[in-house]
PDB file of C-alpha atoms in Angstrom:
ATOM      1  CA  GLY A 195     141.381  77.264  98.645  1.00  0.00           C
ATOM      2  CA  ALA A 196     144.146  79.538  99.924  1.00  0.00           C
ATOM      3  CA  VAL A 197     145.012  82.322  97.585  1.00  0.00           C
ATOM      4  CA  VAL A 198     148.039  84.615  97.285  1.00  0.00           C
ATOM      5  CA  SER A 199     147.584  87.834  95.370  1.00  0.00           C
ATOM      6  CA  GLN A 200     150.400  89.827  93.884  1.00  0.00           C
ATOM      7  CA  HIS A 201     150.125  93.232  92.505  1.00  0.00           C
ATOM      8  CA  PRO A 202     150.760  94.663  89.950  1.00  0.00           C
ATOM      9  CA  SER A 203     151.020  92.011  87.347  1.00  0.00           C
ATOM     10  CA  TRP A 204     153.238  94.050  85.186  1.00  0.00           C
ATOM     11  CA  VAL A 205     154.965  97.389  85.555  1.00  0.00           C
ATOM     12  CA  ILE A 206     157.161  99.523  83.348  1.00  0.00           C
ATOM     13  CA  CYS A 207     159.374 102.211  84.987  1.00  0.00           C
ATOM     14  CA  LYS A 208     162.136 104.479  84.075  1.00  0.00           C
ATOM     15  CA  SER A 209     165.744 103.723  85.051  1.00  0.00           C
ATOM     16  CA  GLY A 210     166.571 105.149  88.467  1.00  0.00           C
ATOM     17  CA  THR A 211     163.029 105.008  89.910  1.00  0.00           C
ATOM     18  CA  SER A 212     161.649 102.633  92.528  1.00  0.00           C
ATOM     19  CA  VAL A 213     158.875 100.155  92.200  1.00  0.00           C
ATOM     20  CA  LYS A 214     156.868  98.528  94.849  1.00  0.00           C
ATOM     21  CA  ILE A 215     155.291  95.066  94.445  1.00  0.00           C
ATOM     22  CA  GLU A 216     152.732  93.725  96.863  1.00  0.00           C
ATOM     23  CA  CYS A 217     151.988  90.278  97.936  1.00  0.00           C
ATOM     24  CA  ARG A 218     148.950  89.413  99.972  1.00  0.00           C
ATOM     25  CA  SER A 219     147.609  86.172 101.520  1.00  0.00           C
ATOM     26  CA  LEU A 220     143.870  86.597 101.025  1.00  0.00           C
ATOM     27  CA  ASP A 221     142.299  83.941 103.321  1.00  0.00           C
ATOM     28  CA  PHE A 222     145.081  82.980 105.628  1.00  0.00           C
ATOM     29  CA  GLN A 223     147.778  84.408 107.805  1.00  0.00           C
ATOM     30  CA  ALA A 224     151.382  83.968 106.682  1.00  0.00           C
ATOM     31  CA  THR A 225     153.989  84.665 109.079  1.00  0.00           C
ATOM     32  CA  THR A 226     156.623  83.804 106.430  1.00  0.00           C
ATOM     33  CA  MET A 227     156.535  84.860 102.659  1.00  0.00           C
ATOM     34  CA  PHE A 228     159.116  84.295 100.162  1.00  0.00           C
ATOM     35  CA  TRP A 229     160.297  86.299  97.115  1.00  0.00           C
ATOM     36  CA  TYR A 230     161.696  84.612  93.953  1.00  0.00           C
ATOM     37  CA  ARG A 231     163.044  86.061  90.684  1.00  0.00           C
ATOM     38  CA  GLN A 232     162.966  84.222  87.437  1.00  0.00           C
ATOM     39  CA  PHE A 233     165.174  85.097  84.495  1.00  0.00           C
ATOM     40  CA  PRO A 234     164.130  84.010  80.921  1.00  0.00           C
ATOM     41  CA  LYS A 235     164.599  80.128  80.541  1.00  0.00           C
ATOM     42  CA  GLN A 236     165.966  79.898  84.080  1.00  0.00           C
ATOM     43  CA  SER A 237     164.876  78.551  87.383  1.00  0.00           C
ATOM     44  CA  LEU A 238     163.006  80.435  90.097  1.00  0.00           C
ATOM     45  CA  MET A 239     165.619  81.761  92.296  1.00  0.00           C
ATOM     46  CA  LEU A 240     165.009  82.560  95.946  1.00  0.00           C
ATOM     47  CA  MET A 241     165.835  86.267  96.714  1.00  0.00           C
ATOM     48  CA  ALA A 242     164.734  86.549 100.396  1.00  0.00           C
ATOM     49  CA  THR A 243     162.613  85.186 103.062  1.00  0.00           C
ATOM     50  CA  SER A 244     160.140  87.807 104.532  1.00  0.00           C
ATOM     51  CA  ASN A 245     159.399  87.408 108.165  1.00  0.00           C
ATOM     52  CA  GLU A 246     156.437  89.217 109.760  1.00  0.00           C
ATOM     53  CA  GLY A 247     157.580  91.840 112.269  1.00  0.00           C
ATOM     54  CA  SER A 248     161.182  91.301 111.669  1.00  0.00           C
ATOM     55  CA  LYS A 249     163.950  91.738 109.104  1.00  0.00           C
ATOM     56  CA  ALA A 250     164.081  89.836 105.987  1.00  0.00           C
ATOM     57  CA  THR A 251     166.670  87.170 105.375  1.00  0.00           C
ATOM     58  CA  TYR A 252     168.400  87.589 101.984  1.00  0.00           C
ATOM     59  CA  GLU A 253     170.049  84.930 100.014  1.00  0.00           C
ATOM     60  CA  GLN A 254     173.663  85.228  99.076  1.00  0.00           C
ATOM     61  CA  GLY A 255     174.269  87.631  96.280  1.00  0.00           C
ATOM     62  CA  VAL A 256     170.996  89.621  96.724  1.00  0.00           C
ATOM     63  CA  GLU A 257     171.497  93.315  97.518  1.00  0.00           C
ATOM     64  CA  LYS A 258     169.340  94.054 100.630  1.00  0.00           C
ATOM     65  CA  ASP A 259     169.636  97.807 100.044  1.00  0.00           C
ATOM     66  CA  LYS A 260     168.362  97.380  96.451  1.00  0.00           C
ATOM     67  CA  PHE A 261     165.579  94.939  97.221  1.00  0.00           C
ATOM     68  CA  LEU A 262     163.846  96.216 100.224  1.00  0.00           C
ATOM     69  CA  ILE A 263     161.246  93.863 101.877  1.00  0.00           C
ATOM     70  CA  ASN A 264     158.748  94.772 104.313  1.00  0.00           C
ATOM     71  CA  HIS A 265     156.388  92.343 106.140  1.00  0.00           C
ATOM     72  CA  ALA A 266     154.248  94.711 108.127  1.00  0.00           C
ATOM     73  CA  SER A 267     151.234  92.283 108.705  1.00  0.00           C
ATOM     74  CA  LEU A 268     150.462  88.650 108.621  1.00  0.00           C
ATOM     75  CA  THR A 269     148.873  89.042 105.363  1.00  0.00           C
ATOM     76  CA  LEU A 270     151.040  91.510 103.373  1.00  0.00           C
ATOM     77  CA  SER A 271     154.707  91.502 102.263  1.00  0.00           C
ATOM     78  CA  THR A 272     156.151  94.197  99.918  1.00  0.00           C
ATOM     79  CA  LEU A 273     159.220  94.046  97.715  1.00  0.00           C
ATOM     80  CA  THR A 274     160.542  97.575  96.697  1.00  0.00           C
ATOM     81  CA  VAL A 275     163.127  97.643  93.888  1.00  0.00           C
ATOM     82  CA  THR A 276     165.013 100.799  94.519  1.00  0.00           C
ATOM     83  CA  SER A 277     166.746 102.823  91.764  1.00  0.00           C
ATOM     84  CA  ALA A 278     165.932 100.244  89.254  1.00  0.00           C
ATOM     85  CA  HIS A 279     168.106  99.519  86.281  1.00  0.00           C
ATOM     86  CA  PRO A 280     167.421  97.635  83.085  1.00  0.00           C
ATOM     87  CA  GLU A 281     169.199  94.569  84.578  1.00  0.00           C
ATOM     88  CA  ASP A 282     166.579  94.414  87.240  1.00  0.00           C
ATOM     89  CA  SER A 283     164.053  93.666  84.551  1.00  0.00           C
ATOM     90  CA  SER A 284     162.706  90.301  85.277  1.00  0.00           C
ATOM     91  CA  PHE A 285     159.781  88.310  86.655  1.00  0.00           C
ATOM     92  CA  TYR A 286     159.235  88.370  90.404  1.00  0.00           C
ATOM     93  CA  ILE A 287     157.055  86.109  92.259  1.00  0.00           C
ATOM     94  CA  CYS A 288     156.093  85.786  95.898  1.00  0.00           C
ATOM     95  CA  SER A 289     154.835  82.833  97.789  1.00  0.00           C
ATOM     96  CA  ALA A 290     153.328  82.011 101.205  1.00  0.00           C
ATOM     97  CA  SER A 291     152.829  78.775 103.036  1.00  0.00           C
ATOM     98  CA  ILE A 292     149.974  77.501 105.407  1.00  0.00           C
ATOM     99  CA  HIS A 293     151.815  74.175 105.751  1.00  0.00           C
ATOM    100  CA  PRO A 294     155.552  73.595 106.062  1.00  0.00           C
ATOM    101  CA  VAL A 295     156.036  72.450 102.508  1.00  0.00           C
ATOM    102  CA  VAL A 296     152.941  73.429 100.616  1.00  0.00           C
ATOM    103  CA  THR A 297     153.472  76.775  99.166  1.00  0.00           C
ATOM    104  CA  PHE A 298     150.943  79.066  97.295  1.00  0.00           C
ATOM    105  CA  PHE A 299     152.392  81.457  94.771  1.00  0.00           C
ATOM    106  CA  GLY A 300     151.270  84.882  93.601  1.00  0.00           C
ATOM    107  CA  GLN A 301     150.550  85.531  89.942  1.00  0.00           C
ATOM    108  CA  GLY A 302     153.924  87.230  89.504  1.00  0.00           C
ATOM    109  CA  THR A 303     155.007  90.677  88.386  1.00  0.00           C
ATOM    110  CA  ARG A 304     156.811  91.399  85.163  1.00  0.00           C
ATOM    111  CA  LEU A 305     159.036  94.315  85.829  1.00  0.00           C
ATOM    112  CA  THR A 306     160.570  96.251  82.744  1.00  0.00           C
ATOM    113  CA  VAL A 307     163.008  98.997  83.323  1.00  0.00           C
ATOM    114  CA  VAL A 308     163.568 101.270  80.494  1.00  0.00           C
TER     115      VAL A 308
ATOM    116  CA  ASP B   5     175.915  75.129  92.406  1.00  0.00           C
ATOM    117  CA  GLN B   6     172.566  73.732  91.186  1.00  0.00           C
ATOM    118  CA  GLN B   7     171.408  71.406  93.839  1.00  0.00           C
ATOM    119  CA  VAL B   8     168.209  70.424  91.977  1.00  0.00           C
ATOM    120  CA  LYS B   9     168.688  69.669  88.207  1.00  0.00           C
ATOM    121  CA  GLN B  10     166.255  69.086  85.277  1.00  0.00           C
ATOM    122  CA  ASN B  11     168.617  68.143  82.544  1.00  0.00           C
ATOM    123  CA  SER B  12     165.867  68.033  79.831  1.00  0.00           C
ATOM    124  CA  PRO B  13     164.984  71.588  79.011  1.00  0.00           C
ATOM    125  CA  SER B  14     162.232  70.428  76.749  1.00  0.00           C
ATOM    126  CA  LEU B  15     160.055  67.408  75.935  1.00  0.00           C
ATOM    127  CA  SER B  16     157.436  66.727  73.404  1.00  0.00           C
ATOM    128  CA  VAL B  17     154.894  63.983  73.805  1.00  0.00           C
ATOM    129  CA  GLN B  18     151.962  62.879  71.803  1.00  0.00           C
ATOM    130  CA  GLU B  19     148.463  63.387  73.275  1.00  0.00           C
ATOM    131  CA  GLY B  20     147.327  60.199  75.036  1.00  0.00           C
ATOM    132  CA  ARG B  21     150.756  58.919  75.594  1.00  0.00           C
ATOM    133  CA  ILE B  22     152.876  59.068  78.882  1.00  0.00           C
ATOM    134  CA  SER B  23     155.038  62.075  79.806  1.00  0.00           C
ATOM    135  CA  ILE B  24     158.060  61.393  81.927  1.00  0.00           C
ATOM    136  CA  LEU B  25     159.839  64.387  83.551  1.00  0.00           C
ATOM    137  CA  ASN B  26     162.967  63.672  85.395  1.00  0.00           C
ATOM    138  CA  CYS B  27     164.748  65.596  88.198  1.00  0.00           C
ATOM    139  CA  ASP B  28     167.988  64.892  90.067  1.00  0.00           C
ATOM    140  CA  TYR B  29     169.241  66.325  93.375  1.00  0.00           C
ATOM    141  CA  THR B  30     172.489  66.490  95.028  1.00  0.00           C
ATOM    142  CA  ASN B  31     171.831  67.370  98.551  1.00  0.00           C
ATOM    143  CA  SER B  32     170.911  64.298 100.674  1.00  0.00           C
ATOM    144  CA  MET B  33     169.371  66.661 103.298  1.00  0.00           C
ATOM    145  CA  PHE B  34     166.352  67.245 101.203  1.00  0.00           C
ATOM    146  CA  ASP B  35     163.442  65.207 102.361  1.00  0.00           C
ATOM    147  CA  TYR B  36     160.472  66.517 100.718  1.00  0.00           C
ATOM    148  CA  PHE B  37     159.980  66.945  96.945  1.00  0.00           C
ATOM    149  CA  LEU B  38     157.345  68.862  94.878  1.00  0.00           C
ATOM    150  CA  TRP B  39     156.360  69.336  91.340  1.00  0.00           C
ATOM    151  CA  TYR B  40     154.935  72.692  90.106  1.00  0.00           C
ATOM    152  CA  LYS B  41     153.417  73.475  86.770  1.00  0.00           C
ATOM    153  CA  LYS B  42     153.896  76.987  85.351  1.00  0.00           C
ATOM    154  CA  TYR B  43     152.336  78.914  82.366  1.00  0.00           C
ATOM    155  CA  PRO B  44     154.109  81.999  81.041  1.00  0.00           C
ATOM    156  CA  ALA B  45     153.633  85.161  83.059  1.00  0.00           C
ATOM    157  CA  GLU B  46     151.897  83.279  85.917  1.00  0.00           C
ATOM    158  CA  GLY B  47     152.971  81.908  89.219  1.00  0.00           C
ATOM    159  CA  PRO B  48     153.779  78.156  89.645  1.00  0.00           C
ATOM    160  CA  THR B  49     150.820  75.843  90.540  1.00  0.00           C
ATOM    161  CA  PHE B  50     151.347  72.930  93.063  1.00  0.00           C
ATOM    162  CA  LEU B  51     150.838  69.659  91.414  1.00  0.00           C
ATOM    163  CA  ILE B  52     151.995  66.700  93.586  1.00  0.00           C
ATOM    164  CA  SER B  53     154.577  66.075  96.376  1.00  0.00           C
ATOM    165  CA  ILE B  54     156.336  63.205  97.964  1.00  0.00           C
ATOM    166  CA  SER B  55     158.018  62.715 101.237  1.00  0.00           C
ATOM    167  CA  SER B  56     161.363  60.897 101.464  1.00  0.00           C
ATOM    168  CA  ILE B  57     159.809  58.035 103.442  1.00  0.00           C
ATOM    169  CA  LYS B  58     157.729  57.012 100.343  1.00  0.00           C
ATOM    170  CA  ASP B  59     158.884  55.960  96.983  1.00  0.00           C
ATOM    171  CA  LYS B  60     155.664  56.668  95.078  1.00  0.00           C
ATOM    172  CA  ASN B  61     152.673  59.016  95.264  1.00  0.00           C
ATOM    173  CA  GLU B  62     149.795  59.076  92.856  1.00  0.00           C
ATOM    174  CA  ASP B  63     147.129  61.701  92.291  1.00  0.00           C
ATOM    175  CA  GLY B  64     144.848  61.158  89.270  1.00  0.00           C
ATOM    176  CA  ARG B  65     146.928  61.344  86.132  1.00  0.00           C
ATOM    177  CA  PHE B  66     150.035  62.308  87.981  1.00  0.00           C
ATOM    178  CA  THR B  67     152.439  60.052  89.761  1.00  0.00           C
ATOM    179  CA  VAL B  68     155.704  60.892  91.378  1.00  0.00           C
ATOM    180  CA  PHE B  69     158.353  58.373  91.946  1.00  0.00           C
ATOM    181  CA  LEU B  70     161.359  58.879  94.234  1.00  0.00           C
ATOM    182  CA  ASN B  71     164.555  56.847  94.148  1.00  0.00           C
ATOM    183  CA  LYS B  72     166.563  58.120  97.180  1.00  0.00           C
ATOM    184  CA  SER B  73     169.673  56.056  96.499  1.00  0.00           C
ATOM    185  CA  ALA B  74     169.914  57.510  93.129  1.00  0.00           C
ATOM    186  CA  LYS B  75     168.720  60.975  94.330  1.00  0.00           C
ATOM    187  CA  HIS B  76     166.213  60.985  91.427  1.00  0.00           C
ATOM    188  CA  LEU B  77     162.600  61.720  91.142  1.00  0.00           C
ATOM    189  CA  SER B  78     160.348  61.486  88.205  1.00  0.00           C
ATOM    190  CA  LEU B  79     156.885  62.797  87.270  1.00  0.00           C
ATOM    191  CA  HIS B  80     154.603  60.621  85.170  1.00  0.00           C
ATOM    192  CA  ILE B  81     151.579  62.060  83.609  1.00  0.00           C
ATOM    193  CA  VAL B  82     149.318  59.613  81.850  1.00  0.00           C
ATOM    194  CA  PRO B  83     147.400  60.007  79.618  1.00  0.00           C
ATOM    195  CA  SER B  84     148.967  63.292  78.438  1.00  0.00           C
ATOM    196  CA  GLN B  85     146.578  66.134  77.433  1.00  0.00           C
ATOM    197  CA  PRO B  86     146.971  69.343  75.401  1.00  0.00           C
ATOM    198  CA  GLY B  87     146.272  71.317  78.566  1.00  0.00           C
ATOM    199  CA  ASP B  88     149.408  69.701  80.303  1.00  0.00           C
ATOM    200  CA  SER B  89     151.620  71.869  77.979  1.00  0.00           C
ATOM    201  CA  ALA B  90     153.518  74.020  80.284  1.00  0.00           C
ATOM    202  CA  VAL B  91     156.840  74.288  82.086  1.00  0.00           C
ATOM    203  CA  TYR B  92     157.279  71.789  85.057  1.00  0.00           C
ATOM    204  CA  PHE B  93     159.559  72.651  87.844  1.00  0.00           C
ATOM    205  CA  CYS B  94     160.614  70.043  90.519  1.00  0.00           C
ATOM    206  CA  ALA B  95     161.379  71.524  93.865  1.00  0.00           C
ATOM    207  CA  ALA B  96     163.071  70.278  97.049  1.00  0.00           C
ATOM    208  CA  SER B  97     162.951  71.184 100.669  1.00  0.00           C
ATOM    209  CA  GLY B  98     163.925  69.871 104.146  1.00  0.00           C
ATOM    210  CA  VAL B  99     164.027  70.541 107.781  1.00  0.00           C
ATOM    211  CA  ASP B 100     167.545  71.963 107.510  1.00  0.00           C
ATOM    212  CA  PHE B 101     166.260  74.513 104.925  1.00  0.00           C
ATOM    213  CA  GLY B 102     163.431  75.838 107.059  1.00  0.00           C
ATOM    214  CA  ASN B 103     160.964  73.527 105.631  1.00  0.00           C
ATOM    215  CA  GLU B 104     159.173  76.091 103.576  1.00  0.00           C
ATOM    216  CA  LYS B 105     162.117  77.069 101.680  1.00  0.00           C
ATOM    217  CA  LEU B 106     162.118  75.586  98.187  1.00  0.00           C
ATOM    218  CA  THR B 107     164.954  74.996  95.980  1.00  0.00           C
ATOM    219  CA  PHE B 108     163.884  74.695  92.301  1.00  0.00           C
ATOM    220  CA  GLY B 109     165.179  72.897  89.335  1.00  0.00           C
ATOM    221  CA  THR B 110     165.615  74.747  86.088  1.00  0.00           C
ATOM    222  CA  GLY B 111     162.434  73.502  84.505  1.00  0.00           C
ATOM    223  CA  THR B 112     161.230  71.302  81.664  1.00  0.00           C
ATOM    224  CA  ARG B 113     159.005  72.628  78.927  1.00  0.00           C
ATOM    225  CA  LEU B 114     156.497  70.008  78.017  1.00  0.00           C
ATOM    226  CA  THR B 115     154.623  70.182  74.815  1.00  0.00           C
ATOM    227  CA  ILE B 116     151.737  67.787  74.156  1.00  0.00           C
ATOM    228  CA  ILE B 117     151.211  67.264  70.404  1.00  0.00           C
ATOM    229  CA  PRO B 118     147.602  66.681  69.470  1.00  0.00           C
TER     230      PRO B 118
END
């Protein structure tokens, strides 16, 4: 079946550094990928929609300069958390669709900023 | 403004009995609903979905019921098994939301008691 791979699964970084998270669709082409963030005991919050070959669409309240999204190919989208701070520590999940409403999720990335 | 709500943060059910997870939504433009299962530190896994033109969809042990007039859906799992212990998210989508864009509820942690 369709698989979405996310890497790394966990990362610890120092405050002020940048972290890149990759999301790959392994056996299908995804013109649109999505990035979500989950805080403890809270829902998955959509951060942005990543569009291949064009700029990402960010949800209200998400800083586009802080969370850089690049969707350079039909199988890869990247999320870069720039100048990370402890409050950016969270669980980040990407997803991709092969059908309008059936979405496959990556394994998620646990980011800890110290 | 939480457009998709799961009012029970947790639920415990005896193994073999029926588990019923509930979800309410406020936006009448949603026309497709999905349930996802999530283990800690993993991405959500798709379980079952239902279109607004139906009121019931069944897949093995999982049945989703939709009551459009009440803007309410529920997931029934019967019989419940220990492996069903996880967090369950309902999600909603619709044409006006770009189809693939999902709005999630806050989740219900289901614990199956052996």
